[in-house]
mmCIF file of C-alpha atoms in Angstrom:
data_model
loop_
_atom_site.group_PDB
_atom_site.id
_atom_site.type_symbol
_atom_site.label_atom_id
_atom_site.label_comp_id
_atom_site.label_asym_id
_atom_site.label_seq_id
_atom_site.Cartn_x
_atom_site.Cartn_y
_atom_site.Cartn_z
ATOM 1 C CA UNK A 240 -14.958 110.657 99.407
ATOM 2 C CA UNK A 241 -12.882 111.041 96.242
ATOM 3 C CA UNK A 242 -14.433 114.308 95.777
ATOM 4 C CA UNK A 243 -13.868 115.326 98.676
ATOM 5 C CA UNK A 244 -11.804 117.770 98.004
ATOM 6 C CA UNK A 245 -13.465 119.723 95.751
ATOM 7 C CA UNK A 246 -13.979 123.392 96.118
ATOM 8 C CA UNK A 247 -17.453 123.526 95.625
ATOM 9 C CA UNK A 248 -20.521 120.885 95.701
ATOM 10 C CA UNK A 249 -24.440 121.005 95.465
ATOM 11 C CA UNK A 250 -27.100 118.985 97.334
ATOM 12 C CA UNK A 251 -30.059 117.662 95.809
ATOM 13 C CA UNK A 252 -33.682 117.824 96.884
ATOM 14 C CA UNK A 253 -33.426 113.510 97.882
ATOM 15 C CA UNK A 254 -34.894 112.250 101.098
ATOM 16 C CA UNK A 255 -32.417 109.495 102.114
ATOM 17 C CA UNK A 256 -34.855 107.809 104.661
ATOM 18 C CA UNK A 257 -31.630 105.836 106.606
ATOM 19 C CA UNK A 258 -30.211 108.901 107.220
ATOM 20 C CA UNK A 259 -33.078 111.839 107.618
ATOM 21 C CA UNK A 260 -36.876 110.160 107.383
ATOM 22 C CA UNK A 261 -38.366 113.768 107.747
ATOM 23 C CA UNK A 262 -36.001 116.421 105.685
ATOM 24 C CA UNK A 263 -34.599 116.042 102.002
ATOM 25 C CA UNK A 264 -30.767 116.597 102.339
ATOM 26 C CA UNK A 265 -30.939 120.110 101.131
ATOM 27 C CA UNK A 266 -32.395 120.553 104.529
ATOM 28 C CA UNK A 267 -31.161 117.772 106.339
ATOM 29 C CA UNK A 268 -28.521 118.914 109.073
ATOM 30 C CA UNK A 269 -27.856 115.030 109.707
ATOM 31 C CA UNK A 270 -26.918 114.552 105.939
ATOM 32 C CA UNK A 271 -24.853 117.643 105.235
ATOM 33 C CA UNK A 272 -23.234 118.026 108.733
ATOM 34 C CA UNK A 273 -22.546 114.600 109.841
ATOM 35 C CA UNK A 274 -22.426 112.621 106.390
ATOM 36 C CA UNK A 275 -21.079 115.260 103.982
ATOM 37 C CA UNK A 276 -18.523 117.515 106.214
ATOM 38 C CA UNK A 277 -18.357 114.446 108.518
ATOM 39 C CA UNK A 278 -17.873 110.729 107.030
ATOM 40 C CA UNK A 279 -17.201 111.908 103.776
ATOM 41 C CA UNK A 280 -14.921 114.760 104.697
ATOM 42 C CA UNK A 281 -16.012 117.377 102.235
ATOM 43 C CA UNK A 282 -14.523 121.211 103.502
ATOM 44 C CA UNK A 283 -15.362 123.458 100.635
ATOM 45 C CA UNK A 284 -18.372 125.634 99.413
ATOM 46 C CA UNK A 285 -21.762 123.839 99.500
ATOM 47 C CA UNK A 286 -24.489 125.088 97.672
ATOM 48 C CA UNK A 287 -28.059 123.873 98.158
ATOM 49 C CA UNK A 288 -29.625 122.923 94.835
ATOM 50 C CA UNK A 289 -32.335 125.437 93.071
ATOM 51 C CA UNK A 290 -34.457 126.459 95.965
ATOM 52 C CA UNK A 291 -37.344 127.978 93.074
ATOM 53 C CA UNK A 292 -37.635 123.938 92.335
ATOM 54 C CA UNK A 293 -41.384 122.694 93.125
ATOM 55 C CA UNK A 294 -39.319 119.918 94.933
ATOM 56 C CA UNK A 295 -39.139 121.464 98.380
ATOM 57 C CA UNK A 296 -42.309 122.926 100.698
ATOM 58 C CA UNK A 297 -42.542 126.221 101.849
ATOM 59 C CA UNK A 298 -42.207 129.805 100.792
ATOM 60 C CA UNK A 299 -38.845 130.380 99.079
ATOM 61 C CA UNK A 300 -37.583 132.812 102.015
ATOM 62 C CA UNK A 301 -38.634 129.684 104.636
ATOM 63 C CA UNK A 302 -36.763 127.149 102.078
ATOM 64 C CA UNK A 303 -33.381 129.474 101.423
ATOM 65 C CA UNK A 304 -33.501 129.675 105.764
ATOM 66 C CA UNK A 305 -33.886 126.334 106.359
ATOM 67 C CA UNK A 306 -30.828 125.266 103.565
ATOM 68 C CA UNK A 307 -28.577 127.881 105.493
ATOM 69 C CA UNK A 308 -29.798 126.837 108.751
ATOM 70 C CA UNK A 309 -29.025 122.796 107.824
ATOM 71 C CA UNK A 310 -25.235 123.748 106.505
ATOM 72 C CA UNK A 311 -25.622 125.177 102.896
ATOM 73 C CA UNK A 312 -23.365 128.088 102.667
ATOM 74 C CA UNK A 313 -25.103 129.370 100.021
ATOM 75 C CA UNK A 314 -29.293 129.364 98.889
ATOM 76 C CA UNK A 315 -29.082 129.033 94.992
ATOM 77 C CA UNK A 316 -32.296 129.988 93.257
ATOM 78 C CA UNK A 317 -31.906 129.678 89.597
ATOM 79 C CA UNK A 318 -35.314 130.554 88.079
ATOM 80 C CA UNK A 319 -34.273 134.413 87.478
ATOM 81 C CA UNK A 320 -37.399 136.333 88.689
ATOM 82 C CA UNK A 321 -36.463 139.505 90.763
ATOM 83 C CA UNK A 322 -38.682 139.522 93.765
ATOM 84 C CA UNK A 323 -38.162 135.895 94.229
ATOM 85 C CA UNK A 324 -34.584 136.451 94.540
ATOM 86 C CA UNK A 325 -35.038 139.213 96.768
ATOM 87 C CA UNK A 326 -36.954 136.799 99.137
ATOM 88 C CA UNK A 327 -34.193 134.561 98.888
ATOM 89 C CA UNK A 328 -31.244 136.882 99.411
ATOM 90 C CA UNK A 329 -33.612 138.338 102.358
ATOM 91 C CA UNK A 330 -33.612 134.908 104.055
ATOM 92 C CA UNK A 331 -30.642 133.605 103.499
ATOM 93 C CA UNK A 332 -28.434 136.381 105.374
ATOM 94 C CA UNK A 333 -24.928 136.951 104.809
ATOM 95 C CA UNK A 334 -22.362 135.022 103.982
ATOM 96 C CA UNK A 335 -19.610 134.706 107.139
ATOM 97 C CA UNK A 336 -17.846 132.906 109.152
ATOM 98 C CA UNK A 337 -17.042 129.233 108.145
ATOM 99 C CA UNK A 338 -18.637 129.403 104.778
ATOM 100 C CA UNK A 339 -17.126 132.227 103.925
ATOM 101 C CA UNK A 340 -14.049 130.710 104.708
ATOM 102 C CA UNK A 341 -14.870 127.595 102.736
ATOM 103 C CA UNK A 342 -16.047 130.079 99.562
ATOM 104 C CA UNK A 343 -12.936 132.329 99.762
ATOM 105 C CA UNK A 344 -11.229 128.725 99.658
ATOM 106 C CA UNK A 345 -13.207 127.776 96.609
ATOM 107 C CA UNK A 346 -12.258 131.194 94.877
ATOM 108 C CA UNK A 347 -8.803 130.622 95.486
ATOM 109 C CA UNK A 348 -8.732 127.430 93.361
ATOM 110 C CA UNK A 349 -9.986 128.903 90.512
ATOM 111 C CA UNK A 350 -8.030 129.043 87.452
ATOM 112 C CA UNK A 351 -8.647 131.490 84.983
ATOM 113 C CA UNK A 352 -9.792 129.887 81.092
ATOM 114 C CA UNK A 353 -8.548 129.669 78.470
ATOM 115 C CA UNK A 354 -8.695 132.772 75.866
ATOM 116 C CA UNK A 355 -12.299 132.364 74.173
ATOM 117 C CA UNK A 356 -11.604 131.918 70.099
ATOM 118 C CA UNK A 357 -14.940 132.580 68.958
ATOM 119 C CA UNK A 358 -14.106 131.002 65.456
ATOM 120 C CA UNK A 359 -12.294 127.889 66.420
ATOM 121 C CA UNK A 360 -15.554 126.956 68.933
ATOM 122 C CA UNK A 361 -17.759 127.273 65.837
ATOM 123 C CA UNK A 362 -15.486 125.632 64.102
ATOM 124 C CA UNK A 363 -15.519 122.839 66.851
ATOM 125 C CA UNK A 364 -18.950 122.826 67.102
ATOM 126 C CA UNK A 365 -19.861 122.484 63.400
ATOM 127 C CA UNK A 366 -16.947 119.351 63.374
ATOM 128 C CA UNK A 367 -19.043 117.872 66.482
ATOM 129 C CA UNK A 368 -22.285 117.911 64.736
ATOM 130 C CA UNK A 369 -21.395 116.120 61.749
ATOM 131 C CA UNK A 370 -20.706 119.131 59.237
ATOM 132 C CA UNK A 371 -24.193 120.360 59.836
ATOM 133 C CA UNK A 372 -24.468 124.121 58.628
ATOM 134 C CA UNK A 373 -24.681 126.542 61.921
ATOM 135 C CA UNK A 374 -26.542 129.611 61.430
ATOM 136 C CA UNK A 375 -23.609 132.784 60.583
ATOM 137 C CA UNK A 376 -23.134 134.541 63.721
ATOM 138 C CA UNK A 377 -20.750 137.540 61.980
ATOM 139 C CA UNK A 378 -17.835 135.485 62.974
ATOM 140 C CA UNK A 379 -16.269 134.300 59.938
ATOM 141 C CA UNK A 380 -17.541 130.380 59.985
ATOM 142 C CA UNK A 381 -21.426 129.504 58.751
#
């Protein structure tokens, strides 16, 4: 509930049995509909966790369906391989409505980073690991 009010969140491929015996949450209208938007509140962008996980059955178009279908505004499949993704994108559908909403709300909290000093994050880097030598990149620090 404290997080509530973050733009964006992620399920995970769990089967809580007191609240869905049959479907992990990923899939689990019950959990993501009543217990996350519900009890706990949550409004923004909810991803479903890497759908091209061996933790879930089915092909990956039935798996990115059945997310979407159970209240994940967006399928995430992580593993990079083209066809897959195609599958995925396929089954998913478009992003409207609600969800769209809730991502466009999520976008809108972004902040944009800091500027990127290559050098100082080597620099950084090198400190947090002691002094150990880091291979020379071109950037000025070894």
């Amino acid at each position: 509930r404290a997080c509530a009010g973050a733009p964006l969140a992620i399920t995970a491929h769990l089967l809580y049995t007191a609240l869905d015996r049959q479907r992990p949450a990923t899939l689990s209208p019950t959990v993501i509909e009543e217990v996350v938007r519900g009890e706990i509140g949550f409004g923004g962008g909810l991803l479903s966790d890497d759908l091209s996980m061996a933790a879930l059955g089915g092909s990956l178009g039935e798996r990115a369906a059945r997310a979407r279908e159970a209240g994940c505004d967006i399928a995430l499949h992580c593993n990079g391989r083209q066809g897959e993704m195609i599958e995925v994108l396929e089954a998913a559908g478009p992003l409207e409505g609600a969800g769209a909403a809730r991502l466009a709300g999520a976008q809108r909290q972004r902040t944009p980073p800091d500027a990127f000093d290559p050098i100082a994050a080597e620099a950084q880097l090198a400190d947090l690991l002691g002094g150990a030598a880091l291979p020379s990149h071109g950037l000025g620090v070894a």
